[in-house]
Coordinates of C-alpha atoms and ligand atoms in Angstrom, one line a residue:
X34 CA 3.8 -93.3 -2.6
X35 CA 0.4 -94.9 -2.2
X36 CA -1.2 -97.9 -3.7
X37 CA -3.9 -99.8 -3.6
X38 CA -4.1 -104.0 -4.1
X39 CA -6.8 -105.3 -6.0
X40 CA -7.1 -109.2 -7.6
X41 CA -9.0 -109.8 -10.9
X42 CA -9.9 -113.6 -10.8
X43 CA -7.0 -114.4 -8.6
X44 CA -4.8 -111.9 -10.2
X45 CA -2.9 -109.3 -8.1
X46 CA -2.8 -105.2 -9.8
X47 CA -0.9 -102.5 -8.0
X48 CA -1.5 -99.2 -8.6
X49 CA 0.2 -96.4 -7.9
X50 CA -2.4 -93.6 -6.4
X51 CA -0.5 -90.5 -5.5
X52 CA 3.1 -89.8 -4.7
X53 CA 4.9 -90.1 -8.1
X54 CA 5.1 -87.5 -10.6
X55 CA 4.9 -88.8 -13.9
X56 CA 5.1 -87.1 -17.5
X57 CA 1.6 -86.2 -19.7
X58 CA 1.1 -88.9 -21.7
X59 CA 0.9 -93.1 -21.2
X60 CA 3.7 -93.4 -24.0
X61 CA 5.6 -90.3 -22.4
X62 CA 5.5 -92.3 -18.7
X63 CA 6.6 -95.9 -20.0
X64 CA 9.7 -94.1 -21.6
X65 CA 10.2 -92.5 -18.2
X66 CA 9.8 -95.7 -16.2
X67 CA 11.9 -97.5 -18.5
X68 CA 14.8 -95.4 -18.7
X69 CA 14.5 -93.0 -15.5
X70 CA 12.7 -94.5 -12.9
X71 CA 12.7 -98.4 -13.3
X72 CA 13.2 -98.6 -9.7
X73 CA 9.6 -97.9 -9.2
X74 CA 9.1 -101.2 -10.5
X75 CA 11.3 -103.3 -8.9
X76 CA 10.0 -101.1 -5.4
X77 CA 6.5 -102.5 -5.6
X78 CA 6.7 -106.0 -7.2
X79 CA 10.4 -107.4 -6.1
X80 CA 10.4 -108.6 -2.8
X81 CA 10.2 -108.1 0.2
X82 CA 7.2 -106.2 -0.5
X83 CA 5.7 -107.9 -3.6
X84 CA 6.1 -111.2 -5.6
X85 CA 6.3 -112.7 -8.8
X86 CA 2.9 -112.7 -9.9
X87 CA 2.2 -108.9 -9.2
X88 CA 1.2 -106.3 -12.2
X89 CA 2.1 -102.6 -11.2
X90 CA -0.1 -99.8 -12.9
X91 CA 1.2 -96.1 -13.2
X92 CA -1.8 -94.4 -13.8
X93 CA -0.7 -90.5 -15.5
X94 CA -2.5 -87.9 -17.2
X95 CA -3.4 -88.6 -20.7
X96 CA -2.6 -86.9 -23.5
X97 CA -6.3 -87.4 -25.0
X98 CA -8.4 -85.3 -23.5
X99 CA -11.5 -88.2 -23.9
X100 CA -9.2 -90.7 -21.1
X101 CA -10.1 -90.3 -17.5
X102 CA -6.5 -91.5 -16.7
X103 CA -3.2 -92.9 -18.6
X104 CA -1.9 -96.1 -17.4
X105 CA 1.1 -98.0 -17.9
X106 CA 2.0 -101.8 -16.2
X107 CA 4.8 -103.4 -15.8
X108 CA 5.6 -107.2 -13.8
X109 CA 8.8 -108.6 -12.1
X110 CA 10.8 -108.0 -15.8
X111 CA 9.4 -105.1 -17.6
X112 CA 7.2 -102.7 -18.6
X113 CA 4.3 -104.7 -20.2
X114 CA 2.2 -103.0 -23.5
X115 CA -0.8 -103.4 -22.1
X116 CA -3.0 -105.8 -19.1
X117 CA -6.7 -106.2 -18.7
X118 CA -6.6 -107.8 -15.4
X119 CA -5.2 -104.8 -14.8
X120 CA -7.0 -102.9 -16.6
X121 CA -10.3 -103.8 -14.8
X122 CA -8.3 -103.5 -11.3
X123 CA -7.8 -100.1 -12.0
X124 CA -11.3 -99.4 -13.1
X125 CA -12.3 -100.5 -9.5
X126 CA -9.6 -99.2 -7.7
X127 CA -10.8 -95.7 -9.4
X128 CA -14.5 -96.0 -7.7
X129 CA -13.5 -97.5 -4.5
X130 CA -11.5 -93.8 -4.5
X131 CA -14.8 -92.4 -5.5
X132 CA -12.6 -91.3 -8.7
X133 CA -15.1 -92.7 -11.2
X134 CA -18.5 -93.5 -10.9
X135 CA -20.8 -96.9 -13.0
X136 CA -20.2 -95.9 -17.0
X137 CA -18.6 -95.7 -19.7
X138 CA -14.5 -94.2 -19.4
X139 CA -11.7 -94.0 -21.6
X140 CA -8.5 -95.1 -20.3
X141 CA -5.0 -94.4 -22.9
X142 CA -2.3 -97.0 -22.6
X143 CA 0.8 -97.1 -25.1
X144 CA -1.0 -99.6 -27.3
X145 CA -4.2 -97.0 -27.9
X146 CA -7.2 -96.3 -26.0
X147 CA -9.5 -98.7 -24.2
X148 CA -13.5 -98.7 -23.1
X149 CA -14.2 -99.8 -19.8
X150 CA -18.1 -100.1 -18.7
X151 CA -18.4 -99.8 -15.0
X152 CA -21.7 -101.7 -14.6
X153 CA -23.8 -100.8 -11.0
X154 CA -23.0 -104.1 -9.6
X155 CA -19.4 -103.6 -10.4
X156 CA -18.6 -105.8 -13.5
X157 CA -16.2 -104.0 -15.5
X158 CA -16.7 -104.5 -19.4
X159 CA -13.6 -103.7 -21.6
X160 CA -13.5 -103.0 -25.3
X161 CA -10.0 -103.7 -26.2
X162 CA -8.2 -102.3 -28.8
X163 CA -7.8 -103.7 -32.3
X164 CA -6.7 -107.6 -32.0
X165 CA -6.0 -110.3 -34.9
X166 CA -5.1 -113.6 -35.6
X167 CA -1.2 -112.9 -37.2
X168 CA -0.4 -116.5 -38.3
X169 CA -1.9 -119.8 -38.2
X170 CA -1.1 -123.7 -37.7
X171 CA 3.1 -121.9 -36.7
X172 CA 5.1 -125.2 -36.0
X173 CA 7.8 -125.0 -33.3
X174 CA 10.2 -127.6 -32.9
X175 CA 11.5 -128.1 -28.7
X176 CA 14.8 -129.4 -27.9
X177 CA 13.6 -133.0 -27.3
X178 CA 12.4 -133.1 -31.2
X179 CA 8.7 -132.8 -29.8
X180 CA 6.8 -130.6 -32.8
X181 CA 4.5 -128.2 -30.5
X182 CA 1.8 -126.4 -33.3
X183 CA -0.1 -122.8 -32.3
X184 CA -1.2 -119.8 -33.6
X185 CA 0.2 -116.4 -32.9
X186 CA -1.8 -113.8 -32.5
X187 CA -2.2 -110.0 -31.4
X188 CA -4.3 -109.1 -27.8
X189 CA -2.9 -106.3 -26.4
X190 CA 0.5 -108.5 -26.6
X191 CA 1.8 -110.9 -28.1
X192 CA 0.7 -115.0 -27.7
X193 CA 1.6 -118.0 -28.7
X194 CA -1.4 -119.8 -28.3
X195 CA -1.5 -124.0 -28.1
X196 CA -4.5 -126.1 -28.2
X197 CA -4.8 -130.0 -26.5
X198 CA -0.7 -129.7 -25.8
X199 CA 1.5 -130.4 -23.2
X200 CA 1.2 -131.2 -19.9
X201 CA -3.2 -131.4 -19.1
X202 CA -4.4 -127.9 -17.8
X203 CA -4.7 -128.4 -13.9
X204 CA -3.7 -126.7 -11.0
X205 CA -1.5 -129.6 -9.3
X206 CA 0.1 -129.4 -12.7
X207 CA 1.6 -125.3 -12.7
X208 CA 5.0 -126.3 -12.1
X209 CA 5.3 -128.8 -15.4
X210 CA 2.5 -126.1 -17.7
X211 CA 5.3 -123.4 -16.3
X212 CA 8.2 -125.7 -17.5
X213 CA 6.7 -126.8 -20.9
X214 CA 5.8 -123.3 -21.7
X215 CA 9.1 -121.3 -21.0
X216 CA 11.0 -123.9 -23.2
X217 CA 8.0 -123.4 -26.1
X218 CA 8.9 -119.5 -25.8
X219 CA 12.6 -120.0 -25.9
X220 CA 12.8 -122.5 -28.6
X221 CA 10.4 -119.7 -30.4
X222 CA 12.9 -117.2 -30.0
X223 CA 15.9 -119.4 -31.2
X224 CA 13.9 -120.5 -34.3
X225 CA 13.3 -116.5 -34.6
X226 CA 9.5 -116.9 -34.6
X227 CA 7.5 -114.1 -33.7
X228 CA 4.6 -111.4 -34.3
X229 CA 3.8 -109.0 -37.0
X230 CA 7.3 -106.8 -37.4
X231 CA 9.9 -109.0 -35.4
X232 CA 7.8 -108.6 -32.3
X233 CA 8.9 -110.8 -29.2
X234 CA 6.4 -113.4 -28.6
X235 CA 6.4 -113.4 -24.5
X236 CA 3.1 -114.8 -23.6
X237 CA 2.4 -118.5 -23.9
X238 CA -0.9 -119.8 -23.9
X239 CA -2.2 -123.2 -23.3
X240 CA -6.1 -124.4 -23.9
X241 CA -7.8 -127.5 -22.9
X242 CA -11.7 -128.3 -22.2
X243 CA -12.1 -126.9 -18.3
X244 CA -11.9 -129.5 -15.7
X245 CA -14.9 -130.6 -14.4
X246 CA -17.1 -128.2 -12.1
X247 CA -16.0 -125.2 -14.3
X248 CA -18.9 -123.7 -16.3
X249 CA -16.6 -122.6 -19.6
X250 CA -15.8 -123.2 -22.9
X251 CA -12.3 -123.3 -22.6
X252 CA -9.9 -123.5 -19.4
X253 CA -6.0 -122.1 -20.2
X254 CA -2.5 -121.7 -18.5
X255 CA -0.7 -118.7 -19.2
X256 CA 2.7 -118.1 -18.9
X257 CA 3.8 -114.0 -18.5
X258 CA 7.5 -112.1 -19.3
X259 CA 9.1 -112.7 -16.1
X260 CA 7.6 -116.4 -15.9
X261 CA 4.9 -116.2 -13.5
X262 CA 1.7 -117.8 -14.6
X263 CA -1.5 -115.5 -14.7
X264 CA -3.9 -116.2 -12.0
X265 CA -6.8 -114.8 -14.5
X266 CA -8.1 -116.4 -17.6
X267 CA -5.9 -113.4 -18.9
X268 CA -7.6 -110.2 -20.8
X269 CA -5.1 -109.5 -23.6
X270 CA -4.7 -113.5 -23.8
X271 CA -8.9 -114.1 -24.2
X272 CA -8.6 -111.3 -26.5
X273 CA -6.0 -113.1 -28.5
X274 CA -8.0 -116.1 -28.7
X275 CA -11.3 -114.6 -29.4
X276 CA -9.1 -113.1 -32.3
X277 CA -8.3 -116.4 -33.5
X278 CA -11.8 -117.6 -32.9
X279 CA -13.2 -114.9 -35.0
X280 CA -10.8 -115.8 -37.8
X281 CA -11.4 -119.8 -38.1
X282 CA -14.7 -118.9 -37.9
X283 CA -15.5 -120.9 -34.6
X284 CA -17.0 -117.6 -32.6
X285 CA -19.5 -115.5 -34.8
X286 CA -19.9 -111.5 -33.6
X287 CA -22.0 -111.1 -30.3
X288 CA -21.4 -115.0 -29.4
X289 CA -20.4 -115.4 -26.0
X290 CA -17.3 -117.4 -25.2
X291 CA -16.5 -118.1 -21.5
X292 CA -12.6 -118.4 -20.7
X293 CA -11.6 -120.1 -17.2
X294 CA -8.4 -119.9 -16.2
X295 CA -5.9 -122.3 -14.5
X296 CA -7.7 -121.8 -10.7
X297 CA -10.7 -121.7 -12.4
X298 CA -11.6 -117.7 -12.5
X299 CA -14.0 -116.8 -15.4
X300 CA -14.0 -114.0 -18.0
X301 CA -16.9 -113.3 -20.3
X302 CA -15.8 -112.7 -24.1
X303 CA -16.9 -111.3 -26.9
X304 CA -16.5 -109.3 -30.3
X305 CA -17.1 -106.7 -32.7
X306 CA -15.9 -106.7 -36.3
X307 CA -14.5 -104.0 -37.6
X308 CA -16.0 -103.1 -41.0
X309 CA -13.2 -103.8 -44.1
X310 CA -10.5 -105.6 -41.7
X311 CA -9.5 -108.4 -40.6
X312 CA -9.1 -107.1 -36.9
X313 CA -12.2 -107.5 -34.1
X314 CA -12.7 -105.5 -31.3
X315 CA -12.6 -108.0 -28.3
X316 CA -14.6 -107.3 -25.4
X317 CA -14.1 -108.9 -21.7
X318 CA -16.1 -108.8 -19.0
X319 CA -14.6 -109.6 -15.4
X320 CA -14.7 -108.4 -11.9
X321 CA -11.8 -107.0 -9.1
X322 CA -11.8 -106.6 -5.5
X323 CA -10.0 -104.3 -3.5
X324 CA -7.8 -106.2 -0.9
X325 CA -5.3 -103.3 0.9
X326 CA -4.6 -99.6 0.9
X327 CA -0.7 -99.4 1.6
X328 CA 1.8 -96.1 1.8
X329 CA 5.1 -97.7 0.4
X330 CA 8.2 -96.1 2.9
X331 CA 11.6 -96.2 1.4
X332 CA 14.4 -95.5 3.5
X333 CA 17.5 -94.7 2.4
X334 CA 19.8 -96.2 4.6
X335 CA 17.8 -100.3 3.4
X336 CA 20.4 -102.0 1.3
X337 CA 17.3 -103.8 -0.5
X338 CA 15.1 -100.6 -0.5
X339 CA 14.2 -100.5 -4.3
X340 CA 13.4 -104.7 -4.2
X341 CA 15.8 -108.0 -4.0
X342 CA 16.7 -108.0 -7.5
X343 CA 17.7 -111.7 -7.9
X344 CA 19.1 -112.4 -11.5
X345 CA 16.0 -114.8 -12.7
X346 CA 17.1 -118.0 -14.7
X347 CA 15.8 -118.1 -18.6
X348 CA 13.0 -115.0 -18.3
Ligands
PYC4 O1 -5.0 -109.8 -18.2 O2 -4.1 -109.0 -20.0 C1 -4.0 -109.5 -18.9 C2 -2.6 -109.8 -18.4 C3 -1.4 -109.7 -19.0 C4 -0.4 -110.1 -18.1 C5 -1.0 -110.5 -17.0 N1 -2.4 -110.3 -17.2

């Protein structure tokens, strides 16, 4: 099997090249990776050869004929529903093949199909599928009687997303921002809070004004299923927030809102309304970088050959 590394403002994508055969269809190959072939995950992202923080992408054939590829991601837990870190690592990962060249392309995940705009100088624009605000001003009550407040809303996944909360969003400060926020998503599941159909809220979001230095209008902490914290401002978890934006009214179509993450990456948002709905069309604009082609070599006699899979506390 052969991958290539890429980072999106800090965060890691691996996908998958050549070397796996995988069914027609993005929904078709999550259903295979979760029930026949999971150890393609753990392979690539468990150590010894990845760590916590790693997305994988599978890219397949898609079933619409309009896609140039299917993809599906996964992390150190799961299969995810979709990623637009990712998304825009695979984008470059495709040209630095020589797979895709600047324009527009279709790409199918299991959630629908996404735009991405592969501009000349290499900033990738996404269009995201349909995203909404689901409920607003949720209270959530933590174990130490501290009443957290936050909206949940719809990106791509599901977020929990807290405003001027918790610990204050800076670096030096990931280890208490990775505390607070994996007791704010189990207390949400034991008060059985969660998005549109009993959908598990696993992505916890935290928003503060950026530190100083950083040129955005918002700076946020994101904790991912599996517990790592996302390196990148987060593409399903800006399109989330646009979504709320849109709703309150703070962000009016075409406005730009600039979204910095907790090292201080950048992602450019935007949206479109959709005529007669309450949904928007969020649209994020980042860059990735290529940083190793690697042939993954599993042999069979490795006790750890398909990853260390260390039970992991409270996931
Ligand atoms: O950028 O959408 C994203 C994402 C989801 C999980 C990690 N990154």
């Amino acid at each position: 099997m052969k991958i290539i590394d890429s980072h999106t403002g800090g965060e890691p994508t691996r996908t998958i090249v050549s070397g796996l055969d995988t069914p027609r269809g993005a929904k078709a190959t999550r259903d295979f990776l979760e029930k026949e072939a999971d150890w393609v995950r753990t392979t690539l992202i468990n150590e010894p050869r990845g760590f916590d923080a790693i997305v994988g992408a599978c890219l397949c054939e898609p079933e619409d004929s309009t896609c140039i590829t299917g993809v599906v991601f996964f992390n150190n837990l799961s299969c995810l529903h979709s990623c637009l870190h990712g998304t825009i690592g695979i984008v470059e990962t495709l040209a630095y093949l020589g797979r895709i060249r600047p324009g527009e392309h279709h790409i199918e995940t299991p959630v629908g199909i996404i735009t991405a705009l592969l501009a000349e100088d290499h900033s990738i624009t996404i269009k995201n599928i349909p995203c909404y605000r689901f409920a607003e001003d949720v209270r959530v009550t933590l174990p130490n009687g501290q009443e957290i407040a936050g909206n949940i809303s719809w990106g791509g996944n599901w977020f929990f997303l807290i405003s001027n909360q918790g610990p204050e969003i800076r670096a030096e400060n990931i280890a208490a921002l990775t505390d607070f926020t994996r007791t704010v998503r189990d207390a949400l599941r034991i008060q059985n809070i969660t998005g549109e159909n009993g959908a598990e809220i696993d992505h916890i979001e935290c928003f503060a004004s950026p530190q100083a230095g950083i040129n955005a209008n918002s700076q946020n902490f994101v904790l991912c299923p599996g517990s790592a914290y996302d390196r990148s401002p987060c593409g399903t978890g800006t399109s989330a927030k646009i979504a709320c934006l849109a709703a309150s009214g703070e962000l009016t179509e075409g406005e730009t809102w600039l979204q910095a993450s907790i090292i201080g990456s950048v992602f450019e948002g935007s949206f479109e309304s959709i005529p007669d709905s309450d949904k928007v069309i969020p649209i994020v604009t980042g860059r990735a970088f290529i940083t190793s082609e690697t042939t993954i070599i599993v042999q069979p006699n490795d006790p750890f050959k398909h990853g260390i899979s260390s039970p992991r506390i409270g996931v």
